[in-house]
PDB file of C-alpha atoms in Angstrom:
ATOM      1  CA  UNK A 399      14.203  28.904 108.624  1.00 48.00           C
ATOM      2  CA  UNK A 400      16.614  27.084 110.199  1.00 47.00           C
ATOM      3  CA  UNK A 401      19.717  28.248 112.355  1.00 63.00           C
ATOM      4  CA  UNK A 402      22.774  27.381 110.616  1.00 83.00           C
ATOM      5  CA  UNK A 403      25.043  28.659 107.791  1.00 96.00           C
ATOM      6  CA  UNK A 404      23.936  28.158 104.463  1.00 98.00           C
ATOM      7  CA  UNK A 405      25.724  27.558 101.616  1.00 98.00           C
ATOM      8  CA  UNK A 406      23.435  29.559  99.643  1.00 99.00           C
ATOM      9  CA  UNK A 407      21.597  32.894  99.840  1.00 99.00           C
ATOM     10  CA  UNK A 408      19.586  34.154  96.662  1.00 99.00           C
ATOM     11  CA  UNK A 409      17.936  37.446  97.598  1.00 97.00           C
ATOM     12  CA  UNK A 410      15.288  37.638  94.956  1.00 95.00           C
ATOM     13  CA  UNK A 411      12.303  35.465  94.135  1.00 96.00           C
ATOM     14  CA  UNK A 412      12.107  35.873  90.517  1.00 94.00           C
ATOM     15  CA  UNK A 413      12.532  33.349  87.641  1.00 95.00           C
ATOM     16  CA  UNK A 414      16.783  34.523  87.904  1.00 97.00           C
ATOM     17  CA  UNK A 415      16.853  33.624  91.960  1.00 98.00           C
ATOM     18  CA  UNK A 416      14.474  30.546  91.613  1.00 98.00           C
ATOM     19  CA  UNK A 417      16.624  28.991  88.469  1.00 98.00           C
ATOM     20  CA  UNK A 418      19.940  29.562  90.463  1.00 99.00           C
ATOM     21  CA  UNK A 419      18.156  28.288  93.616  1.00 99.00           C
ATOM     22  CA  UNK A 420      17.296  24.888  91.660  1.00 98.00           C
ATOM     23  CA  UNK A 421      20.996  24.597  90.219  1.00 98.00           C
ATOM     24  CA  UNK A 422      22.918  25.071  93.605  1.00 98.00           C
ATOM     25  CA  UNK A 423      20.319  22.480  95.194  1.00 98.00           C
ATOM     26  CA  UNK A 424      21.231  19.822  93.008  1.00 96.00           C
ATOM     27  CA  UNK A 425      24.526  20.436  93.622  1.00 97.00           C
ATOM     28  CA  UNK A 426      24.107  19.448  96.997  1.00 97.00           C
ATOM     29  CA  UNK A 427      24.240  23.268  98.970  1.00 98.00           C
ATOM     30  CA  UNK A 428      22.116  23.720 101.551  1.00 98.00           C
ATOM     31  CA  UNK A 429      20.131  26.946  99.584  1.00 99.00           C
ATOM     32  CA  UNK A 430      18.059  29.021 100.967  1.00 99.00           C
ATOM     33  CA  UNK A 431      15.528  32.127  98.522  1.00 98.00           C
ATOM     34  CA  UNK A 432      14.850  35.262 100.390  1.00 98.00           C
ATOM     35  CA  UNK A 433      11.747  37.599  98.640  1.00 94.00           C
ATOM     36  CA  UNK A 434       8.551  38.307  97.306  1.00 90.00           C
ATOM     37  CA  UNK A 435       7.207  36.947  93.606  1.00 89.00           C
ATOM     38  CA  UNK A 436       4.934  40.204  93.817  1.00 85.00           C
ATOM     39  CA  UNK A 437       8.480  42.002  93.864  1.00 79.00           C
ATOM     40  CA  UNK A 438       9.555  40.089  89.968  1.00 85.00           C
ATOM     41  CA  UNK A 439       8.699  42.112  87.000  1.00 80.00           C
ATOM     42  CA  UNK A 440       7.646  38.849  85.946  1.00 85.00           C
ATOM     43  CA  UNK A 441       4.845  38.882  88.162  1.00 86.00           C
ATOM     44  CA  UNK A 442       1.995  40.591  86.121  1.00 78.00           C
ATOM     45  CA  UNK A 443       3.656  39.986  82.643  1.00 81.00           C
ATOM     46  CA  UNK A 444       2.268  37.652  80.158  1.00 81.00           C
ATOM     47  CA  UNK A 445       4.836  35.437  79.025  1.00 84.00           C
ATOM     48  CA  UNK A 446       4.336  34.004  75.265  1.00 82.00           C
ATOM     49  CA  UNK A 447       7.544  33.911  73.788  1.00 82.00           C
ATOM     50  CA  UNK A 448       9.940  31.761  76.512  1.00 86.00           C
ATOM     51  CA  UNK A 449      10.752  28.133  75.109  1.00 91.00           C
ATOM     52  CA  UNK A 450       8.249  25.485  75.357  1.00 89.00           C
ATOM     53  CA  UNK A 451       5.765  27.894  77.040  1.00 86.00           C
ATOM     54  CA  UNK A 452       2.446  26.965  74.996  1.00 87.00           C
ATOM     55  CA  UNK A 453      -0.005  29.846  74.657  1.00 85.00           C
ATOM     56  CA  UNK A 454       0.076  33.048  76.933  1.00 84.00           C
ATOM     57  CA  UNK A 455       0.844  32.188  80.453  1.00 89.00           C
ATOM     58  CA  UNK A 456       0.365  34.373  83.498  1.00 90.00           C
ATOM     59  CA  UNK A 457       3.695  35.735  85.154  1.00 88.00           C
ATOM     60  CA  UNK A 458       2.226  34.738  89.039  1.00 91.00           C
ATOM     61  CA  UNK A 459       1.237  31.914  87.592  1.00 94.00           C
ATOM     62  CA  UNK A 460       4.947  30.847  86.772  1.00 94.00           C
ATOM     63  CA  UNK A 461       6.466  32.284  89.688  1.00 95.00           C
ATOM     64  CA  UNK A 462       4.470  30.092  92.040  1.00 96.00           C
ATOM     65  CA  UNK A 463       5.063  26.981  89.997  1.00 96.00           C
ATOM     66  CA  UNK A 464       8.860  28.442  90.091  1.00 97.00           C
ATOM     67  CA  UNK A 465       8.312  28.635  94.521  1.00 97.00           C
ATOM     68  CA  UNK A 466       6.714  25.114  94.884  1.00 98.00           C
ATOM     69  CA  UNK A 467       9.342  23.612  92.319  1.00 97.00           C
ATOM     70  CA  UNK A 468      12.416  24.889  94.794  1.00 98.00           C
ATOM     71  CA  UNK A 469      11.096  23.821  98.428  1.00 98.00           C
ATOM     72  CA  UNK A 470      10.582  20.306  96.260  1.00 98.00           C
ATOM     73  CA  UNK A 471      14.050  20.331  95.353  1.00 97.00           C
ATOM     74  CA  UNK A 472      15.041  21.294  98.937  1.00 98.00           C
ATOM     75  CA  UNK A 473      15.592  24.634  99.167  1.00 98.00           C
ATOM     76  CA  UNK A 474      14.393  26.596 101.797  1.00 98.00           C
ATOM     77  CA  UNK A 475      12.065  30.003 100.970  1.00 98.00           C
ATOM     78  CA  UNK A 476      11.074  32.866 102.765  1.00 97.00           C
ATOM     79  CA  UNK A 477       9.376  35.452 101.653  1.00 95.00           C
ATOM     80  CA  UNK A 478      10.908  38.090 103.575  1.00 93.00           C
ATOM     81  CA  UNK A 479      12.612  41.802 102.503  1.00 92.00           C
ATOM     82  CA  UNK A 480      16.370  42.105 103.201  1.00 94.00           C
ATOM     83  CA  UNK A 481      16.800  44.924 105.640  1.00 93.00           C
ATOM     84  CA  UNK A 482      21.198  44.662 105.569  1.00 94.00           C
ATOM     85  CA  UNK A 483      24.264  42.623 105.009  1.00 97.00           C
ATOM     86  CA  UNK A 484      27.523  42.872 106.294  1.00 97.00           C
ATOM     87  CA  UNK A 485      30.851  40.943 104.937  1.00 96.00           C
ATOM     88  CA  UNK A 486      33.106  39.510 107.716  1.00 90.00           C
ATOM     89  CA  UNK A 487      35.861  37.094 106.604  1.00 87.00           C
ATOM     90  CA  UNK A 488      34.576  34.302 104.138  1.00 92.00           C
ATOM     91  CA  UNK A 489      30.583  34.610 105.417  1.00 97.00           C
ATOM     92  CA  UNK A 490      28.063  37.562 104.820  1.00 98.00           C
ATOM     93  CA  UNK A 491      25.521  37.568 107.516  1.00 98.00           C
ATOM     94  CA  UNK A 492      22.112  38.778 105.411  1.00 98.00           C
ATOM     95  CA  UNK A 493      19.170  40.782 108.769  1.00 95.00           C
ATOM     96  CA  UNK A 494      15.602  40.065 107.292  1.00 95.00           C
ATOM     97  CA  UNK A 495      12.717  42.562 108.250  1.00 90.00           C
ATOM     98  CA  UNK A 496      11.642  39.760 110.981  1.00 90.00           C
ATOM     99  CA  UNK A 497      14.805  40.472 112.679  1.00 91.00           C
ATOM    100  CA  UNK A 498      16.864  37.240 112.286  1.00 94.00           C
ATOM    101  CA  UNK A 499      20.325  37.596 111.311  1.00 96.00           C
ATOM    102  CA  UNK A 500      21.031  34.663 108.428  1.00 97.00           C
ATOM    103  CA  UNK A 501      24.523  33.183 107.955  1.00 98.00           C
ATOM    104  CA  UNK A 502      25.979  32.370 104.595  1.00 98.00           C
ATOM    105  CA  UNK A 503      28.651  31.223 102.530  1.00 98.00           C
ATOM    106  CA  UNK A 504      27.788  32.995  99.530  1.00 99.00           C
ATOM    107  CA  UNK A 505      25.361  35.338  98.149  1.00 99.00           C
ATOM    108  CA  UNK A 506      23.333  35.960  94.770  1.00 99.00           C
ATOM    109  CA  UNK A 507      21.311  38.643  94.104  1.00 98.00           C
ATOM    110  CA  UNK A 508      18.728  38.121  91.460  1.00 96.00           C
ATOM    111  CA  UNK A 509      16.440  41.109  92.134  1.00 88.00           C
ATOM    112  CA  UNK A 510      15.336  44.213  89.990  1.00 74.00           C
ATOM    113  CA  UNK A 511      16.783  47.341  89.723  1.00 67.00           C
ATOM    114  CA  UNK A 512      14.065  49.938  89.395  1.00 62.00           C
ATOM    115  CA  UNK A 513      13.949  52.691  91.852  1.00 65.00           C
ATOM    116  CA  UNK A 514       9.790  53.827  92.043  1.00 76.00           C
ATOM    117  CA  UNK A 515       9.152  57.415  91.953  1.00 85.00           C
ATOM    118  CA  UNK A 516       6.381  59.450  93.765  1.00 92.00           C
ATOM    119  CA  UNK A 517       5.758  60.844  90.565  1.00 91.00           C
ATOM    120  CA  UNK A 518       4.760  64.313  91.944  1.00 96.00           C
ATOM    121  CA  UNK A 519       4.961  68.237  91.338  1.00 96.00           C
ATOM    122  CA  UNK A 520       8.643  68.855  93.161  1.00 97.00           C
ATOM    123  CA  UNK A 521       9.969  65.240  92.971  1.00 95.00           C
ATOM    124  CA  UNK A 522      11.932  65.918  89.896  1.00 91.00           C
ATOM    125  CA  UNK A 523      12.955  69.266  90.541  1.00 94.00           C
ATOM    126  CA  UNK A 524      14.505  68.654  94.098  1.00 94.00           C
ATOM    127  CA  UNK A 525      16.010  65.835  93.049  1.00 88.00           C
ATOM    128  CA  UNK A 526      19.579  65.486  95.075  1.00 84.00           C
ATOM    129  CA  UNK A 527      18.153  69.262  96.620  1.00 92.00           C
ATOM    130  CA  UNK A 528      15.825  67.124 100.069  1.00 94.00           C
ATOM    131  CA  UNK A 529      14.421  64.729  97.890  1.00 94.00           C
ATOM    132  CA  UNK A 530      16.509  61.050  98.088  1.00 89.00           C
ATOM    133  CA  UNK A 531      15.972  57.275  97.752  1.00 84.00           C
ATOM    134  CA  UNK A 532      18.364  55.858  99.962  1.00 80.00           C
ATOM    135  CA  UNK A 533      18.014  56.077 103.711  1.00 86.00           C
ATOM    136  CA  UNK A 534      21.671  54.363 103.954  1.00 78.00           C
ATOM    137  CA  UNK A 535      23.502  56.853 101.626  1.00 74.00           C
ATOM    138  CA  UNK A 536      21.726  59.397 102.473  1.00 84.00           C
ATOM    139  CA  UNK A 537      20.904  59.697 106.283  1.00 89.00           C
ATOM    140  CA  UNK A 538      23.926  61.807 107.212  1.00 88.00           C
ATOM    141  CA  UNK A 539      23.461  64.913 105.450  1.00 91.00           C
ATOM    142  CA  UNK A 540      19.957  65.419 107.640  1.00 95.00           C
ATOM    143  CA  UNK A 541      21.806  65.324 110.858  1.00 95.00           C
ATOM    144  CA  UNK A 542      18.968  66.935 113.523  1.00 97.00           C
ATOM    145  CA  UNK A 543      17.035  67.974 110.448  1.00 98.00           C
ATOM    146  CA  UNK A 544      13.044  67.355 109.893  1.00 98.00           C
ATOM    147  CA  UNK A 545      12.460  64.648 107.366  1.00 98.00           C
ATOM    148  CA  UNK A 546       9.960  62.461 105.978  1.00 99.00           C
ATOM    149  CA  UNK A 547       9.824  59.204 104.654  1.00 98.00           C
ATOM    150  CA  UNK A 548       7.039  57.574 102.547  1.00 97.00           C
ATOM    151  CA  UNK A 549       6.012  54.033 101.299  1.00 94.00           C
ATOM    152  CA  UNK A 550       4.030  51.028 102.874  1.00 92.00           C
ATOM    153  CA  UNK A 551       7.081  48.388 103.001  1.00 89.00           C
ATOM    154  CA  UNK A 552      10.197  47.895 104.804  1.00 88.00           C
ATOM    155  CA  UNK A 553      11.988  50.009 103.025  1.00 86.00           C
ATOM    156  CA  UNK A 554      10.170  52.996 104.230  1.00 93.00           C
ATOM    157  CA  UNK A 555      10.131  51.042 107.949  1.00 94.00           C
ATOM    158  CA  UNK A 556      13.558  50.285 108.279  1.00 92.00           C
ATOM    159  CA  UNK A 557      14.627  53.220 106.296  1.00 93.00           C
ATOM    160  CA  UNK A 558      12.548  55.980 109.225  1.00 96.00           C
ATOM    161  CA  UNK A 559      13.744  54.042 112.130  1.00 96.00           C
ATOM    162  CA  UNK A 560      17.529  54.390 110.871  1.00 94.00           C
ATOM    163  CA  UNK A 561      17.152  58.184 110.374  1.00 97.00           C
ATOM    164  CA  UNK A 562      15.828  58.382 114.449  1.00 97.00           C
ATOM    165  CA  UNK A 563      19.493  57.718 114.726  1.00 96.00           C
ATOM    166  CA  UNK A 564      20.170  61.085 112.976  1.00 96.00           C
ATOM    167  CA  UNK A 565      17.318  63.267 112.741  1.00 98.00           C
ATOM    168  CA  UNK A 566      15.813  65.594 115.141  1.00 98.00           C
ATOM    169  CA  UNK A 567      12.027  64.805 114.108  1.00 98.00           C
ATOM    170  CA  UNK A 568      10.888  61.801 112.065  1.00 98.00           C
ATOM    171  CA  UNK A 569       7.610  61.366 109.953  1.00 98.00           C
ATOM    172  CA  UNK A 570       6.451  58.187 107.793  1.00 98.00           C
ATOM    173  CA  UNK A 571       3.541  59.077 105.198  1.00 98.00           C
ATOM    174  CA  UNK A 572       2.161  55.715 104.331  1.00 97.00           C
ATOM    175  CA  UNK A 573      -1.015  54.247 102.780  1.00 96.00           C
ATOM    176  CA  UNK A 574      -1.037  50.811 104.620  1.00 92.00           C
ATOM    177  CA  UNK A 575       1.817  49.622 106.495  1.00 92.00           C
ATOM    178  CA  UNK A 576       2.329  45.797 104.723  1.00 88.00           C
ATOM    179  CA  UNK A 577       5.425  44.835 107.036  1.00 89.00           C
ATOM    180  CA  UNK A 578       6.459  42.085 109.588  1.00 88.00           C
ATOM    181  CA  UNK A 579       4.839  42.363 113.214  1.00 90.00           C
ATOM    182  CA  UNK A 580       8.254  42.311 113.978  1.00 91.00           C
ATOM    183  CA  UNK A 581       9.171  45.424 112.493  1.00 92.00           C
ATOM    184  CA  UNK A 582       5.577  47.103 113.257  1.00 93.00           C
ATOM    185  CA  UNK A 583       6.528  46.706 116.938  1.00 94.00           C
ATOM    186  CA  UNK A 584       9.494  48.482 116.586  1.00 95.00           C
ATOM    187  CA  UNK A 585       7.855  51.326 114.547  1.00 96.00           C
ATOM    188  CA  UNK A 586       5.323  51.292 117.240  1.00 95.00           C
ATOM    189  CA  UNK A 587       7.523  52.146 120.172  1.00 95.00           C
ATOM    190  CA  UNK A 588       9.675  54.454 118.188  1.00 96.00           C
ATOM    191  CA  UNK A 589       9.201  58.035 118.308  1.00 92.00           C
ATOM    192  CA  UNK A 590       8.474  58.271 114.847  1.00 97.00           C
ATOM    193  CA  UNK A 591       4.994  60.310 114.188  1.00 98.00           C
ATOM    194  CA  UNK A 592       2.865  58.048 111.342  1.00 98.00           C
ATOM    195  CA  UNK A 593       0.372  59.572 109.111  1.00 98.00           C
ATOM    196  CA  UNK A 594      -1.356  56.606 108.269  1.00 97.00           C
ATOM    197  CA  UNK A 595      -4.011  56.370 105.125  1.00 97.00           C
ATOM    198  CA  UNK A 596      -2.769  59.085 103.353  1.00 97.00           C
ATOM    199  CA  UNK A 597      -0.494  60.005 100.800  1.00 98.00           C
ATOM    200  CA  UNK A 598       2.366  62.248  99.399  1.00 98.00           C
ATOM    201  CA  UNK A 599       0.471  64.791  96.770  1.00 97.00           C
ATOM    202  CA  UNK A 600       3.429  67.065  96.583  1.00 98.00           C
ATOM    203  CA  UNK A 601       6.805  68.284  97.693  1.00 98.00           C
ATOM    204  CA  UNK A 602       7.183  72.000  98.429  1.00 98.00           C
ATOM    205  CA  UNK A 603       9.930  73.937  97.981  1.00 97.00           C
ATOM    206  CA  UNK A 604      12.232  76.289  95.627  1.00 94.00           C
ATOM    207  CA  UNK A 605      15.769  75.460  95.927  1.00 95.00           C
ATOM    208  CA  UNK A 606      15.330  72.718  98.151  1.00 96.00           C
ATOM    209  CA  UNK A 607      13.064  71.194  99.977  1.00 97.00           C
ATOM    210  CA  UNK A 608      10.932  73.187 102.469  1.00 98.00           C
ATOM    211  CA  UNK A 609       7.858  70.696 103.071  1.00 98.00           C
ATOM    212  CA  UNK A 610       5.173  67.656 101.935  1.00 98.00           C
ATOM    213  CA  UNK A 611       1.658  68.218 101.097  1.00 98.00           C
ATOM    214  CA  UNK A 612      -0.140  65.351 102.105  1.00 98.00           C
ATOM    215  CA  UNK A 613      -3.284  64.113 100.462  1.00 97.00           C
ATOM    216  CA  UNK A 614      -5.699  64.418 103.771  1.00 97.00           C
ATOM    217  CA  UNK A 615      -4.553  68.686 102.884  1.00 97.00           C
ATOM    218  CA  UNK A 616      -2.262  68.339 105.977  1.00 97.00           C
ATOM    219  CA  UNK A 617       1.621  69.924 105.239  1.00 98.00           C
ATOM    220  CA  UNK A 618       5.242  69.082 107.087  1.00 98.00           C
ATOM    221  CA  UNK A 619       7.864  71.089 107.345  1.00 98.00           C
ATOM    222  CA  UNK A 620      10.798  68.989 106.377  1.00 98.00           C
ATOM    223  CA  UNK A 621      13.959  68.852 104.676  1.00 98.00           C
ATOM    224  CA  UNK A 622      14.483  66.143 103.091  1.00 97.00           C
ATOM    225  CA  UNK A 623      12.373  63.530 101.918  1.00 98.00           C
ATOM    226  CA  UNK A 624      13.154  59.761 101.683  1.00 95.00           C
ATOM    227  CA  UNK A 625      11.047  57.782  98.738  1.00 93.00           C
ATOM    228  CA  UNK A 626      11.464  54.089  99.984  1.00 89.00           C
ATOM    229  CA  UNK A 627       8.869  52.561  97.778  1.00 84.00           C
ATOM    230  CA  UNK A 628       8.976  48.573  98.120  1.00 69.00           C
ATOM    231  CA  UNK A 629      12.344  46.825  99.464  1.00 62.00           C
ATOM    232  CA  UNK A 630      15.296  48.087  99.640  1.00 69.00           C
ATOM    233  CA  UNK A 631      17.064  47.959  96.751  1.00 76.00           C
ATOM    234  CA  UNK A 632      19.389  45.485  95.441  1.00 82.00           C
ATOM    235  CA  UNK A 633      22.227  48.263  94.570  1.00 86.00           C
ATOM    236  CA  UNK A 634      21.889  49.746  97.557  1.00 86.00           C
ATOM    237  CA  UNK A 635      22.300  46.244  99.661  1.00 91.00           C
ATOM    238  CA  UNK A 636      25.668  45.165  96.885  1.00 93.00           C
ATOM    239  CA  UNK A 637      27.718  48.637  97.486  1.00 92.00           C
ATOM    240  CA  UNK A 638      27.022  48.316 100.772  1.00 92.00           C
ATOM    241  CA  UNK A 639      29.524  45.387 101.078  1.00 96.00           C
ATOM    242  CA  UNK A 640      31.403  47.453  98.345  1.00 96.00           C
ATOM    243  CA  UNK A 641      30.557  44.898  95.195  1.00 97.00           C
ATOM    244  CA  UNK A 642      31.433  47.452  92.307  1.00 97.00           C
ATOM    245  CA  UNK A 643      29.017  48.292  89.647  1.00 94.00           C
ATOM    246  CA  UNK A 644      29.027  49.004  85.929  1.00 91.00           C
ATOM    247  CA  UNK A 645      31.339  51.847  85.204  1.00 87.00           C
ATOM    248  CA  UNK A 646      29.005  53.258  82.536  1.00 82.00           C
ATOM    249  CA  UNK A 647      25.424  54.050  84.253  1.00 77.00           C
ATOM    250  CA  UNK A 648      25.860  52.811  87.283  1.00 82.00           C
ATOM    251  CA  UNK A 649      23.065  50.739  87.398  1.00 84.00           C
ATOM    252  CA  UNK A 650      23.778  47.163  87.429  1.00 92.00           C
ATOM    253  CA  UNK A 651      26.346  44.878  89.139  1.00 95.00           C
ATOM    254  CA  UNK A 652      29.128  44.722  87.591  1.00 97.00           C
ATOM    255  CA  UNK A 653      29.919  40.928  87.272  1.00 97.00           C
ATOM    256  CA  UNK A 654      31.899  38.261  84.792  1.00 98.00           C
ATOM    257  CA  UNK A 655      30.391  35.261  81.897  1.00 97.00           C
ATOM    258  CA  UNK A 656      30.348  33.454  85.515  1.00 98.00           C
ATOM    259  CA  UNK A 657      27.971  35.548  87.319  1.00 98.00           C
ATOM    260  CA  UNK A 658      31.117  36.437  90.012  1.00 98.00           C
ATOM    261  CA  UNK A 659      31.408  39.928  91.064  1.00 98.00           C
ATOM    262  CA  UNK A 660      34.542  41.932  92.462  1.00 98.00           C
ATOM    263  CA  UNK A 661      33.805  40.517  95.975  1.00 98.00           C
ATOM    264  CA  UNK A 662      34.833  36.528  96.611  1.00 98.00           C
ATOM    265  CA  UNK A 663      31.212  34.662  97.443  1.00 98.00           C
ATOM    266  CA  UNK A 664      28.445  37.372  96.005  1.00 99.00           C
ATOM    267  CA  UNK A 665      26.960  36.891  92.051  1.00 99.00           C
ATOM    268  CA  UNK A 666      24.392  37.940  90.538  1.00 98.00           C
ATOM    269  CA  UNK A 667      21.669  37.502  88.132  1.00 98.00           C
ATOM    270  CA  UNK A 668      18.716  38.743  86.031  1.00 95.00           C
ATOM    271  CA  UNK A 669      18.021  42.394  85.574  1.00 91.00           C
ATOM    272  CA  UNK A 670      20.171  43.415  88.231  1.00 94.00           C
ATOM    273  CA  UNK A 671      23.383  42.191  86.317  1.00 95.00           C
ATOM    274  CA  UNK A 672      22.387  44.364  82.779  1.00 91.00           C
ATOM    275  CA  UNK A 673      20.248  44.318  79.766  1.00 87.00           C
ATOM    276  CA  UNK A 674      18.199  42.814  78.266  1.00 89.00           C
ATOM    277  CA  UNK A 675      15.781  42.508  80.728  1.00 85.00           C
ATOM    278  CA  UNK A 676      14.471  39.295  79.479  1.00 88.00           C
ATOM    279  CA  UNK A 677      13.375  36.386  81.526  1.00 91.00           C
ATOM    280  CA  UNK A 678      15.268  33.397  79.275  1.00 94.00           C
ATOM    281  CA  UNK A 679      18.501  35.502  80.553  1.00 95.00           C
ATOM    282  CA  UNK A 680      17.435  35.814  83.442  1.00 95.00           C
ATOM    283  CA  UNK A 681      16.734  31.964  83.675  1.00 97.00           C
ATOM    284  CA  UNK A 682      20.220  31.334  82.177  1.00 98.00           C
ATOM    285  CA  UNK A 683      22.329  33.588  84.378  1.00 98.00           C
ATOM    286  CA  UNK A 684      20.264  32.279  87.155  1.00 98.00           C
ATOM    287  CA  UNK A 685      21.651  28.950  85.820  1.00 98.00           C
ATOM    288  CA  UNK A 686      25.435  29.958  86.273  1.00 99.00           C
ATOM    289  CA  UNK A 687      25.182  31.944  88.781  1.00 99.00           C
ATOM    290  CA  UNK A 688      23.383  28.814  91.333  1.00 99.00           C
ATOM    291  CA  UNK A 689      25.683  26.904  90.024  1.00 98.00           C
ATOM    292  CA  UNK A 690      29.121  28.623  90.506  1.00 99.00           C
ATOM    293  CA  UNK A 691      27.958  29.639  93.794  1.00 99.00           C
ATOM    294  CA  UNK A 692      27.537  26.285  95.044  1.00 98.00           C
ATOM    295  CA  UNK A 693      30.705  25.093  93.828  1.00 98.00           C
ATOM    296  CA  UNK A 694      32.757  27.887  95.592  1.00 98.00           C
ATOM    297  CA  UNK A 695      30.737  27.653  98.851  1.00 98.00           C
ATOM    298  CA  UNK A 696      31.488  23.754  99.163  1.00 97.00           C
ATOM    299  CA  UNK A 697      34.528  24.133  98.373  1.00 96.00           C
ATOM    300  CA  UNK A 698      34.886  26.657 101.669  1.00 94.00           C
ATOM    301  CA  UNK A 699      32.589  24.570 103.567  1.00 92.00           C
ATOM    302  CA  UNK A 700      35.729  21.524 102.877  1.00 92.00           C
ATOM    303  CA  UNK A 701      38.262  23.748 103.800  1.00 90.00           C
ATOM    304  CA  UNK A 702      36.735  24.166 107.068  1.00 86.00           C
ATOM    305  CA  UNK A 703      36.026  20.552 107.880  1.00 67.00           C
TER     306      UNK A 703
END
């Protein structure tokens, strides 16, 4: 990646963020795609009924036609997570799990909305009681409290290294750490105690939680648990710069027929904007959104010159 201030920013590598990466290119923007295919729902589908798709075709299989067809184009890709992003003036400024700090005009997120469960005895029933999925929303209310957070990605990374900040022990349960080096270094000379190759097998507790059960039969005394399974999530990253959501369920970004959302500069696209959860609307609200993006962040870039 380059050092300079894109136009462009599509968090999301699916078929949403990789059609709106295509239309801001050939508008000219300097674009750049930030994610994982593996992280599309598209990835292990099989795709038969999308127009002029002949046969049954293999989601990966699309994606990476979807990557190759981009950097062609000109955009730039990365498959990194997105750790934060802040809002200052007219440019969001977008910290990847690597570290770097990338400048941008405007945003788009195209990602899923999905939060994965544990799916274990207590995880339902402590709900909201110790048991959370968001390390950002969350993190104050274990203030020198003993808590534990699980997953291989940088989620569950990032997510333990924020709570040192809070509290007064730290665990990460975690089957195989797939992050950076980057961000392994950090986690390395934190003071953050790793149970490595081993897993959650259930949360303990009767009004709240009191503890994890690991899978290698060895038990924390915790309370509060942090599921941080994959990246963080796209809702998580959009209220953070206060972009509203849907005032129904609450689970999609709440945004206009031209992808815009409440904030000046951020869209979005694909699942993460409402049903169906289809790729051809994905592709087309990719479309719009690439393409309105790029028109308002040239249009800043001439103000400036």
């Amino acid at each position: 990646m380059t050092e300079e201030l894109y136009d462009v920013v599509i968090i999301g590598a699916g078929p949403a963020g990789l059609q709106a990466a295509i239309n801001a290119v050939r508008k000219k923007a300097t674009v750049l795609v930030l994610g994982r295919p593996e992280r599309s729902s598209l990835y292990k589908a099989h795709i038969e009924n999308y127009l002029c798709v002949d046969g049954v075709r293999e989601g990966a299989e699309l994606l990476a036609v979807g990557i190759d067809q981009v950097q062609r184009f000109g955009a730039e890709y990365s498959p990194e997570d997105v750790l934060h992003i802040e809002h200052a003036s007219d440019t969001f400024a977008i910290r990847v799990e690597s570290g770097k700090t990338i400048k941008t005009r405007s945003v788009i997120f195209a990602t899923g909305t999905s939060r994965k469960k544990l799916k274990v005895k207590g995880e339902k029933e402590l709900s909201g009681k110790g048991v959370s999925y968001c390390v950002d929303c969350d993190a104050n209310f274990y203030r020198n409290a003993k808590v534990v957070v699980v997953g291989n990605e940088s989620a569950a990374v990032d997510g333990a290294l924020t709570l040192l900040g809070y509290a007064s022990e730290v665990h990460l349960v975690t089957k195989e750490i797939a992050v950076s080096e980057e961000l392994q270094k950090k986690l390395l000379e934190s003071g953050i105690t790793v149970h490595r190759d081993t897993w959650v097998a259930e949360i303990l507790g009767e009004n709240s939680v009191e503890g994890v059960l690991l899978e290698n039969g060895t038990q924390l005394e915790v309370e509060g648990i942090f599921i941080e399974l994959g990246a963080k999530g796209a809702l998580e990253l959009a209220t953070s710069i206060e972009v509203q959501l849907d005032s129904e369920t609450f689970t999609h970004i709440d945004c206009n027929k031209k992808q815009q959302t409440n904030i000046t500069g951020v869209y979005a696209a694909g699942d993460i904007a409402g049903h169906p959860y289809q790729m051809a609307k994905a592709v087309g609200e990719g479309c719009v959104a690439g393409w309105e993006a790029a028109n308002y962040a040239l249009k800043q870039k001439r103000t400036e010159g």
